[in-house]
Coordinates of C-alpha atoms in Angstrom, one line a residue:
X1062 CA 167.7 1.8 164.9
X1063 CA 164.9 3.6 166.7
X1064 CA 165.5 6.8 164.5
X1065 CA 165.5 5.1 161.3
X1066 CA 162.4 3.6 162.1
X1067 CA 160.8 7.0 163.0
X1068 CA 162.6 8.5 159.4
X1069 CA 161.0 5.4 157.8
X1070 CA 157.3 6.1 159.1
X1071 CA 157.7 10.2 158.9
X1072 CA 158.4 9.4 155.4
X1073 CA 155.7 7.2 154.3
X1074 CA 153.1 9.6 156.2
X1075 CA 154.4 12.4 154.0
X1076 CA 154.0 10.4 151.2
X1077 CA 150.4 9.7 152.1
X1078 CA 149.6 13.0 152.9
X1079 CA 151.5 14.4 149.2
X1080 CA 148.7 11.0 147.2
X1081 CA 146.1 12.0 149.2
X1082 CA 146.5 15.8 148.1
X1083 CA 147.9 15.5 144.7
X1084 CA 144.8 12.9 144.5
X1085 CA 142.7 16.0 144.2
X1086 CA 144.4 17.0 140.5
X1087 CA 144.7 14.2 137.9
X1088 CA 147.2 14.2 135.0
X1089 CA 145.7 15.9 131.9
X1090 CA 143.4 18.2 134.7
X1091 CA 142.9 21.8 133.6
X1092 CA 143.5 24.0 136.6
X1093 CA 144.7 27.5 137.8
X1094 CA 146.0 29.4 140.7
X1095 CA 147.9 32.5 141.9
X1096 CA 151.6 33.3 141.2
X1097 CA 153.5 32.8 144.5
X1098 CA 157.2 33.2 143.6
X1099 CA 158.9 33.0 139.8
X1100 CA 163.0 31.2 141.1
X1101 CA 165.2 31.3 137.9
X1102 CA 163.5 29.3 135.4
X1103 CA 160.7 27.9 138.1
X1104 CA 157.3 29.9 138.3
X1105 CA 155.5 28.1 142.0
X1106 CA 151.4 28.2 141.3
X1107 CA 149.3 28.0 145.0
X1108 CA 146.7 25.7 142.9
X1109 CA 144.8 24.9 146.5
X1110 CA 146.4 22.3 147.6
X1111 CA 149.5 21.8 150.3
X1112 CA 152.0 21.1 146.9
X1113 CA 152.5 23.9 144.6
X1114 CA 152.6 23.7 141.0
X1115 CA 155.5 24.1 139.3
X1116 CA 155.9 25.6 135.6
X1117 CA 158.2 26.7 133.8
X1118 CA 159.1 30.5 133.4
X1119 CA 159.2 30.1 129.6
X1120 CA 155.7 29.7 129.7
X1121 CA 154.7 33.3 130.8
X1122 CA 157.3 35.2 128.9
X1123 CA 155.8 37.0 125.3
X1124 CA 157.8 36.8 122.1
X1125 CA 159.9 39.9 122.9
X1126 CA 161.0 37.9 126.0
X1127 CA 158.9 39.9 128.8
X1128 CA 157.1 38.3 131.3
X1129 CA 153.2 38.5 130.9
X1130 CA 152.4 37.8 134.5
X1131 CA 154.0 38.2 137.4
X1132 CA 153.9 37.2 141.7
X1133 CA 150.4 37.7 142.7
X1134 CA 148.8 37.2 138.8
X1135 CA 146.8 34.3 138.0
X1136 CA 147.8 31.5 135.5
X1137 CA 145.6 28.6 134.2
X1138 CA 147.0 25.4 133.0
X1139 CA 147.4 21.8 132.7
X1140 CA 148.5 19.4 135.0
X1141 CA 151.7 17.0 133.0
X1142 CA 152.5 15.2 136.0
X1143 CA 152.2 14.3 139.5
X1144 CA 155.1 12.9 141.6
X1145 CA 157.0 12.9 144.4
X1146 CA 158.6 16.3 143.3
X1147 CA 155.7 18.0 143.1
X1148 CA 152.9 18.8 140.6
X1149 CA 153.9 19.7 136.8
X1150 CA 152.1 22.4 135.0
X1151 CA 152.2 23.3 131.1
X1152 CA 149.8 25.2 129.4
X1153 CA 150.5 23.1 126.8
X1154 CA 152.1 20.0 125.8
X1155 CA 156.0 20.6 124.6
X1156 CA 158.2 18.0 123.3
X1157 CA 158.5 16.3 119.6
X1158 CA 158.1 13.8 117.9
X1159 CA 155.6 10.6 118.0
X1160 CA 155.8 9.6 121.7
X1161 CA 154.8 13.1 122.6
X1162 CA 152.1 13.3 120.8
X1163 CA 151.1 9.8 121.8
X1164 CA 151.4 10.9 125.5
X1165 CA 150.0 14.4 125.0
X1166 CA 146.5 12.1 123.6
X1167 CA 146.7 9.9 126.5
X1168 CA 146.7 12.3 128.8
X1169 CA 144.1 14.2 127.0
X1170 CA 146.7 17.6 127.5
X1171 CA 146.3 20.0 124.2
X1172 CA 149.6 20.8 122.0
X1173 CA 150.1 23.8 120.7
X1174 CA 150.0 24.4 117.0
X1175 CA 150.5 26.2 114.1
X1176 CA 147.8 26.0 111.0
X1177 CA 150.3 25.6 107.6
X1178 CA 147.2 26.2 104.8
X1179 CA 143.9 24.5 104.1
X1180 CA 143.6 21.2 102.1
X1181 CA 140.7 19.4 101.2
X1182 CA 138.4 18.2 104.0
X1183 CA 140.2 20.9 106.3
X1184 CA 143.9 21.9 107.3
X1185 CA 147.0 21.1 107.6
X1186 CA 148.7 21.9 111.1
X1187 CA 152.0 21.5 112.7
X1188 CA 152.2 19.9 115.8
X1189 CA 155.1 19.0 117.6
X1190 CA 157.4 19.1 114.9
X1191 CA 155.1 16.8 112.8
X1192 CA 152.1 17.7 110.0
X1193 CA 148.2 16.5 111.5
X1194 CA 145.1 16.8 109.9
X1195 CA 142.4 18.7 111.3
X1196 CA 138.9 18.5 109.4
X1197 CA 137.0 21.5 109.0
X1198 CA 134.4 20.6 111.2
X1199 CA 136.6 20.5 114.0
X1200 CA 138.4 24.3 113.5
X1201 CA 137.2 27.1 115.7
X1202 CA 134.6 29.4 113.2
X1203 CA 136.0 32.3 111.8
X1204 CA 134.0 34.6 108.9
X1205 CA 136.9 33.9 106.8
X1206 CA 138.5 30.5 106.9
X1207 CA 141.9 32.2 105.5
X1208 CA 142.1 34.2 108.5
X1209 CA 143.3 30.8 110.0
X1210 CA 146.3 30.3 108.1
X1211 CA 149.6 31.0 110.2
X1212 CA 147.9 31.1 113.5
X1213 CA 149.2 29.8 116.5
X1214 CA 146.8 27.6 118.6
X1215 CA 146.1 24.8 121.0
X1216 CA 144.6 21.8 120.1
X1217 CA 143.8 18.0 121.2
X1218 CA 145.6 15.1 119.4
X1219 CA 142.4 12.1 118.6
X1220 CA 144.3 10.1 116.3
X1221 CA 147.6 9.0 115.7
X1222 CA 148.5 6.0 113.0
X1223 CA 150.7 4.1 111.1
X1224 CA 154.0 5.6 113.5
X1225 CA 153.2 9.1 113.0
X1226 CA 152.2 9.4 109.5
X1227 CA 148.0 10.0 110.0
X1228 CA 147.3 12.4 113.2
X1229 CA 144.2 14.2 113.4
X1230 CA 143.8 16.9 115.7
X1231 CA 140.6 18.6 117.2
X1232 CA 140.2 22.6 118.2
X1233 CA 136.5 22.2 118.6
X1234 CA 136.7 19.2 121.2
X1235 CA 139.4 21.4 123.2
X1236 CA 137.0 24.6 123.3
X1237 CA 133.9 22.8 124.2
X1238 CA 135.9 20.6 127.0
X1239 CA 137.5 24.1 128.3
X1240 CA 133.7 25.8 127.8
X1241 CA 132.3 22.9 129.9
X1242 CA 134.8 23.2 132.5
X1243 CA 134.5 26.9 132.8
X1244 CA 130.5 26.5 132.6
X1245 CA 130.4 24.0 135.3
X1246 CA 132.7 26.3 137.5
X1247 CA 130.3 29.5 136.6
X1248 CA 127.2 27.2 137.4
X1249 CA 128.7 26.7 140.8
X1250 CA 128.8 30.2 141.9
X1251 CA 126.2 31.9 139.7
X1252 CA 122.8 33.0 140.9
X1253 CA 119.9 34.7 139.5
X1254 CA 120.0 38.6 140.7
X1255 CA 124.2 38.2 140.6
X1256 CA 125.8 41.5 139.2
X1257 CA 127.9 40.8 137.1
X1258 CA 131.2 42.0 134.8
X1259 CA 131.4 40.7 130.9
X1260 CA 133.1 41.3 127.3
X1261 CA 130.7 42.1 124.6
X1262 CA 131.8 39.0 122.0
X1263 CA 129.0 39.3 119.3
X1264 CA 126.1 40.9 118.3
X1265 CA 122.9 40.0 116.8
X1266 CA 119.8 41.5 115.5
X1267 CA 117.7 40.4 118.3
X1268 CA 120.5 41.1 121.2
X1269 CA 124.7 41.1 122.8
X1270 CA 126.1 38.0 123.4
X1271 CA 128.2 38.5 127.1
X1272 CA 131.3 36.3 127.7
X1273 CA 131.2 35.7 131.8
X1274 CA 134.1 33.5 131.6
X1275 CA 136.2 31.8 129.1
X1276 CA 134.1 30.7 126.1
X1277 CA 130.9 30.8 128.2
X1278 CA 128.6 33.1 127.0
X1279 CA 125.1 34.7 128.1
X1280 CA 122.5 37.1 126.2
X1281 CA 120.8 40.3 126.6
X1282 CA 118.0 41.1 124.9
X1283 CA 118.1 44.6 122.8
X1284 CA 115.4 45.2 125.1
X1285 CA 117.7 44.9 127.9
X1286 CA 120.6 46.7 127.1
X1287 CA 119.9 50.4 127.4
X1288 CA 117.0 52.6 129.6
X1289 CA 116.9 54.3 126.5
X1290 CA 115.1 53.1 123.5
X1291 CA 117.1 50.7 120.8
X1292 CA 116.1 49.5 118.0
X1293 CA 119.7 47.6 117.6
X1294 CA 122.2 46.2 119.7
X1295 CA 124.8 48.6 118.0
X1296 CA 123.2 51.5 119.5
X1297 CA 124.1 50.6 122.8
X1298 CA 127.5 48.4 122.8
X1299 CA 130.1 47.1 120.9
X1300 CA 132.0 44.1 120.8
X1301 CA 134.8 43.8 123.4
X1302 CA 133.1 46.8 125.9
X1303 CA 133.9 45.1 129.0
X1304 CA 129.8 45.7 130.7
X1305 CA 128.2 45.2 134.3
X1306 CA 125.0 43.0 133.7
X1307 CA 122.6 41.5 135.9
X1308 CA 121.9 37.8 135.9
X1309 CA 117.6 37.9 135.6
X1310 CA 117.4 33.8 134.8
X1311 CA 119.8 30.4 134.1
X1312 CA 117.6 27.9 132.6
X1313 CA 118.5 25.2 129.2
X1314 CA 117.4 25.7 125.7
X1315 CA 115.3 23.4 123.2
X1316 CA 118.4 21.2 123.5
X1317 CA 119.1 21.0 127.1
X1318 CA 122.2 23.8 126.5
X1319 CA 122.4 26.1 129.2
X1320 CA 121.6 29.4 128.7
X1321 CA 122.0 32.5 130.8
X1322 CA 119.7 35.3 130.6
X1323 CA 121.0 39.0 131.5
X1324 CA 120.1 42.4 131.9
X1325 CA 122.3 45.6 131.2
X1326 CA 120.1 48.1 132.2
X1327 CA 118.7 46.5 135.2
X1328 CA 122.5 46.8 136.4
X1329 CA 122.2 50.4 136.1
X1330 CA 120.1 52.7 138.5
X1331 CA 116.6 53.2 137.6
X1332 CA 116.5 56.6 135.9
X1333 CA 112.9 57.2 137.1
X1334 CA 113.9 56.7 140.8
X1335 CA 114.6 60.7 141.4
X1336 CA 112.3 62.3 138.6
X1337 CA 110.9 64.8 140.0
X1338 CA 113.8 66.0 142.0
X1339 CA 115.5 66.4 138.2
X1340 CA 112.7 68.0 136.2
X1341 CA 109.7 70.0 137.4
X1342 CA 106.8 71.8 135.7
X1343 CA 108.0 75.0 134.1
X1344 CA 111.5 73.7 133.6
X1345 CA 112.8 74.4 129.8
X1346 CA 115.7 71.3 128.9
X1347 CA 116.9 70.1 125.6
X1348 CA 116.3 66.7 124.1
X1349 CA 116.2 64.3 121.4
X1350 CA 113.5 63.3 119.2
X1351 CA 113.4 59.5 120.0
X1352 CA 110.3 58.7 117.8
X1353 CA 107.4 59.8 115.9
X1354 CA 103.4 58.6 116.7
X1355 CA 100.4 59.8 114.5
X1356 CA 99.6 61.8 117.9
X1357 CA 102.9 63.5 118.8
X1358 CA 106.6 63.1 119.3
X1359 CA 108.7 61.2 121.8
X1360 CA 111.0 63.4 123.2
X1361 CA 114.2 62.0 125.1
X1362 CA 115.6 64.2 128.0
X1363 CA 117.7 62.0 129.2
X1364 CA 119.1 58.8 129.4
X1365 CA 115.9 56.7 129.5
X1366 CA 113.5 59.2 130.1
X1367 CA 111.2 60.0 127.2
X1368 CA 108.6 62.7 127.3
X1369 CA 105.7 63.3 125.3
X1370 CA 105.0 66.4 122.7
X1371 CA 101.2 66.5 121.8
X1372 CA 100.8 67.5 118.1
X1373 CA 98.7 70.8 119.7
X1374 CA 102.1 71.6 121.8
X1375 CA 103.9 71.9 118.6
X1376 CA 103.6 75.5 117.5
X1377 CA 101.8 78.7 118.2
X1378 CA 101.7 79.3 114.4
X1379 CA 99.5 76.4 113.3
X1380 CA 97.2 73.3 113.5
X1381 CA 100.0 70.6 113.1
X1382 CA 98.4 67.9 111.9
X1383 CA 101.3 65.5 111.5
X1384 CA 104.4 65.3 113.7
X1385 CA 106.4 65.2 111.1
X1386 CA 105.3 68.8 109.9
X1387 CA 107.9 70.2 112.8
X1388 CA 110.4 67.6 113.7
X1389 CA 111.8 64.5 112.9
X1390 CA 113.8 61.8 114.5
X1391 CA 116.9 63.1 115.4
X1392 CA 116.5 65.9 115.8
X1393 CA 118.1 68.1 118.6
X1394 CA 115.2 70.5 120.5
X1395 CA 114.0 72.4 123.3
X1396 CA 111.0 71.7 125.5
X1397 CA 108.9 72.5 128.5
X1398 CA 108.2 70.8 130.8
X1399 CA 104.1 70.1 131.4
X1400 CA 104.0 67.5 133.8
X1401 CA 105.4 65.3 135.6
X1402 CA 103.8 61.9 136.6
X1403 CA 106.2 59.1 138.4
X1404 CA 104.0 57.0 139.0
X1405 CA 102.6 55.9 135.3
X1406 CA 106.6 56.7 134.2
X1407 CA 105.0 59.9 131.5
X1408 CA 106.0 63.0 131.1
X1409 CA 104.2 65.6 129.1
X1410 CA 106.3 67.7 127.5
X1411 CA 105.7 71.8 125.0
X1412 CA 107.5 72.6 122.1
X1413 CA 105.7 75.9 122.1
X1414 CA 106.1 76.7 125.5
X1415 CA 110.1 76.4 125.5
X1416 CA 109.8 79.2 122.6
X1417 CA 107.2 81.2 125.1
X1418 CA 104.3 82.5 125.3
X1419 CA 103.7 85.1 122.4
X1420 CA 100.5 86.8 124.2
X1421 CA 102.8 87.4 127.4
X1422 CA 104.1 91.1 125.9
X1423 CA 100.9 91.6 123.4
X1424 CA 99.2 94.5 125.2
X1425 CA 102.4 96.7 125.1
X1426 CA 103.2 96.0 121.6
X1427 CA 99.8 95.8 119.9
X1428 CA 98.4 98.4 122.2
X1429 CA 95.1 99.5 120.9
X1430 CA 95.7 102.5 117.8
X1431 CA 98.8 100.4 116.9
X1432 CA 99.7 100.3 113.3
X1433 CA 100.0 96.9 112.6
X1434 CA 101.3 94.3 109.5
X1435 CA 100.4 91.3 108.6
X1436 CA 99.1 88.4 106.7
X1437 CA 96.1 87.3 106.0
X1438 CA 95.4 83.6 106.7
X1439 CA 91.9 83.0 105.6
X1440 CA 88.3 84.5 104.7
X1441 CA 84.7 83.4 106.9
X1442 CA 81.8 85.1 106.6
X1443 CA 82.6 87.1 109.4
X1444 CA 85.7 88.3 108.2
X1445 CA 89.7 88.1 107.9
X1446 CA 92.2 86.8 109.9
X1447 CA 95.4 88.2 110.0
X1448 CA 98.4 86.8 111.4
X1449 CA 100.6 89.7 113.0
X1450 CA 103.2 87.2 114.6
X1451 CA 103.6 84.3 115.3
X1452 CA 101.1 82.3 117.7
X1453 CA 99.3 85.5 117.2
X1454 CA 96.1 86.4 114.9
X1455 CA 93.7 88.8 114.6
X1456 CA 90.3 89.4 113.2
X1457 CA 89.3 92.1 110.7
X1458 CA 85.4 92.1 110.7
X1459 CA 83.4 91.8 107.5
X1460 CA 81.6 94.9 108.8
X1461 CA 84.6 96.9 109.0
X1462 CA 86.0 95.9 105.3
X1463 CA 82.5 97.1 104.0
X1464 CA 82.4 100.5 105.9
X1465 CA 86.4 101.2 104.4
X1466 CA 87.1 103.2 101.9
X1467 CA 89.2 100.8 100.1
X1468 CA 86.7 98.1 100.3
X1469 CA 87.3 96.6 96.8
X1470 CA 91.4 96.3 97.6
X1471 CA 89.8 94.1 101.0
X1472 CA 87.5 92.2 98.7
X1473 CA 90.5 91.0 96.5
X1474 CA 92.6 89.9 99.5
X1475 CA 93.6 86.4 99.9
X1476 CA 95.7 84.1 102.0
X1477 CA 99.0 84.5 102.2
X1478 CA 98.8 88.1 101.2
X1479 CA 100.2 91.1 103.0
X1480 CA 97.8 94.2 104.6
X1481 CA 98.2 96.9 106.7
X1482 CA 95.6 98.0 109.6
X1483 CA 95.5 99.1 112.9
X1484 CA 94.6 97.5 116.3
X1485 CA 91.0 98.5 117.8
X1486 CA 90.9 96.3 120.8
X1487 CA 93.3 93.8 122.6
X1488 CA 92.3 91.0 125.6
X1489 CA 95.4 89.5 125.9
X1490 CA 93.3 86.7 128.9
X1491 CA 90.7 85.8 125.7
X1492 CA 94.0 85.9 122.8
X1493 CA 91.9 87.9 121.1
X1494 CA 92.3 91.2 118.9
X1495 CA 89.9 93.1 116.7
X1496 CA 91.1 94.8 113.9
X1497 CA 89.9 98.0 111.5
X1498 CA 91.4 99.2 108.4
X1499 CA 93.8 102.7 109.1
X1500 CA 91.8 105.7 109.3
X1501 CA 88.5 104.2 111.0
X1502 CA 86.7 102.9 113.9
X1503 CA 84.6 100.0 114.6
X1504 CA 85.5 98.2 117.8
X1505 CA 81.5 97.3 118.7
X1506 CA 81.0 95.9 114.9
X1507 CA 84.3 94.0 115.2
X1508 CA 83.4 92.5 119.0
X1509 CA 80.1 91.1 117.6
X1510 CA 82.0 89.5 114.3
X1511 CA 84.2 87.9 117.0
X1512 CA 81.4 86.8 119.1
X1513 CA 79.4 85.3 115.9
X1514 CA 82.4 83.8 114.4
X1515 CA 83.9 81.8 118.2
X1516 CA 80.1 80.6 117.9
X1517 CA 79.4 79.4 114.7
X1518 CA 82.8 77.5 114.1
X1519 CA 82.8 74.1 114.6
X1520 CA 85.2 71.5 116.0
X1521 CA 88.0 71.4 113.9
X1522 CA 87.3 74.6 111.8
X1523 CA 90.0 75.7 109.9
X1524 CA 90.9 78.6 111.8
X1525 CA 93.0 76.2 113.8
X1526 CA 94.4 76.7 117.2
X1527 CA 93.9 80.2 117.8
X1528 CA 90.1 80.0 116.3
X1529 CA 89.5 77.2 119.4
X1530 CA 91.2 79.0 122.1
X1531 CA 89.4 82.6 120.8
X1532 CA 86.1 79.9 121.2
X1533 CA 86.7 78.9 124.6
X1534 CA 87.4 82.3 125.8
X1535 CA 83.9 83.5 124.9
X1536 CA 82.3 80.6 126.6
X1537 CA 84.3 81.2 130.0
X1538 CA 82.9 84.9 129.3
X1539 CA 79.5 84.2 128.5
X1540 CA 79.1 81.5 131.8
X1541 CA 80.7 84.4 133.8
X1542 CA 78.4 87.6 132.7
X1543 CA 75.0 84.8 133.2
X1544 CA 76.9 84.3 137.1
X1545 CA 77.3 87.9 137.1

């Protein structure tokens, strides 16, 4: 008698302890949990508690009969029913007929279905082994409404009359009840500063839209997605790249929505951080043209690390006066590194230099007596300039063109056209050379034709680049023969 009474009270304290537990899930609950052990047609789910949930194998198995999941995978669903044999789980309702679907809505469980065609208001969807109605407004979007037709999906049963014969059906209120859930469990754990993993679901003009858990989404700015300059979210992901972001604010909209703020880049390492251990003054690397400014070109070197080409760091051969006269966005090129500045994050970067420095061999090939072609660029008062390579010109004095014997054929020269002479002096340190027709010599007439020229041009003459650097040079000379 004793023992029975002991089997009596062991029993109703195990029954206690399985309410109190089970008391944690509720019938209709959505909830998930690891794979323990799949027995025959049985699949056991650890869902937290000291009961495991039961479901059946058919439930994880794909149309070709294989199992999508297996011990030690992770399964979401829905709780059926809670009794003394434990804690039913279906990731959807199953059955047919009318009492199903009557307890599938009382329950508040989804049923899956299958969408037969549209009809007017919406479409017409098979549920259980009976035809519901589910309006338009309550169908998951989709670009093409068609695209619908024959799918298989879940849905929640809102209205069933007449025995059966009018039963509406909601998608809509199933994905914002599961994109609640899942926001509310996100909310719980998510912090500002978290790093994070996400599936790209949508682009924008203005950004990517990041799925952090089932049909919960947050945004990245364009701005945010890449070190590198974007002007589009396309340039930088795609839909469905699984990305690392970092959470950088949770806060609600104009309608008291959440909304999750993120940062792709900030995720990444700061590309600045080693600079000047990657690229030093000197260093020749190739790039792309990122962008084009009235002043220069935007040069990237690497990923988010853009450089600046000053128009006067375009060519030796001319004044550029628009960027666009050399490059152009795009464009694939070679450049020099200038200087190097970490802490303001710029970078000053040579197109010239990377091709070197024409002036560095000069004085062995244009050796004074050197027989030289070339082409005349343009006529001053104190002479022609001739361009015998590139980022190199020299100066034929007006002096010497009236002493030749030729001086008519000098007279009729023009830009552009062709003339031979030879080289009378050479200072590669000034990047100057003086020029006399063949047969004659006149350095002293063509050093003071240099000397009045470099002081009469002004700013901007049209000489260009090799006119102000020829201008220069005789200052730095004149200062030093006055210290002298």
């Amino acid at each position: 008698m004793a023992e029975a009474n002991n089997m009596d009270e062991n029993f109703e304290v195990l029954l206690a302890q399985h309410e109190a537990h089970s008391e944690k899930l509720r019938k209709g609950q959505k909830t998930g949990g690891k794979i323990i052990a799949i027995s025959g047609d049985d699949v056991f789910v650890d869902v937290g508690l000291k009961e495991d949930g039961i479901m059946d194998r058919s439930e994880i198995l794909d149309k070709d009969g294989n199992e999508t999941v297996g011990v030690g995978g992770h399964v979401e669903a829905y709780v059926i029913d809670i009794s003394s044999q434990g804690i039913k789980l279906s990731r959807s309702m199953s059955g047919s007929g009318v009492a199903a679907l009557e307890d599938a809505m009382a329950a508040a469980l989804p049923v899956a279905g299958r969408v037969k065609g549209q009809c007017k208001g919406g479409y017409q969807v098979d549920v259980l082994g009976k035809t519901a109605f589910c309006p338009g407004s309550q169908m998951e979007w989709a670009d093409n409404p068609e695209e619908l037709v024959g799918r298989q999906m879940e849905f929640l049963v809102t209205k069933i009359e007449n025995h059966g014969r009018n039963i509406v059906v909601s998608r809509r209120a199933l994905i914002e009840r599961e994109r609640k859930e899942s926001l509310d469990n996100l909310l719980a754990s998510l912090n500002v500063g978290d790093i994070v993993e996400g599936r790209v679901s949508r682009l924008a003009p203005f950004g990517a839209f990041v799925e952090l858990a089932p049909q919960v989404e947050g945004m990245a700015h364009v701005s945010e997605l890449s070190w590198s300059r974007v002007s589009s979210p396309e340039e930088a992901v795609s839909v469905d790249d699984i990305i690392t972001v970092k959470v950088t604010a949770i806060g609600t909209d104009g309608k008291g929505q959440p909304r999750i703020s993120l940062s792709r880049k900030q995720a990444l390492a700061d590309p600045w951080q080693d600079i000047e251990g990657r690229f030093k003054p000197g260093d020749v690397v190739e790039g792309r043209i990122a962008r084009l400014a009235p002043f220069g070109a935007f040069v990237e070197i690497a990923t988010g690390i853009e450089g600046l080409v000053h128009l006067s760091e375009m060519s030796w051969e001319k004044r550029v006066a628009k960027p666009e006269e050399i490059v152009a966005p795009g464009d694939v090129v070679q450049v020099a590194i200038r200087e190097v500045n970490p802490e303001t994050r710029r970078i000053s970067l040579s197109l010239r230099d990377a091709l070197g420095d024409p002036w560095q061999d000069a004085a062995e090939k244009l050796a004074p007596g050197t027989v030289v072609s070339g082409t005349v660029e343009s006529r001053t008062p104190h002479g022609l300039f001739v361009r015998l390579a590139p980022g190199i010109t020299g100066l034929l004095p007006a002096s010497a063109q009236k002493n030749a014997k030729n001086q008519a054929e000098f007279a009729k020269l023009a830009s552009g056209d062709s003339v031979n002479l030879v080289v009378q002096s050479i200072d590669v340190n000034a990047k100057r050379i003086s020029l006399a027709p063949v047969g004659s010599e006149d350095s002293g007439a063509a050093d003071a034709n240099w000397r009045q020229h470099v002081k009469s041009a002004p700013d901007g003459d049209n000489m260009g680049i090799m006119a102000q650097a020829l201008h220069k040079a005789m200052q730095k000379k004149e200062k030093g023969d006055k210290n002298a």
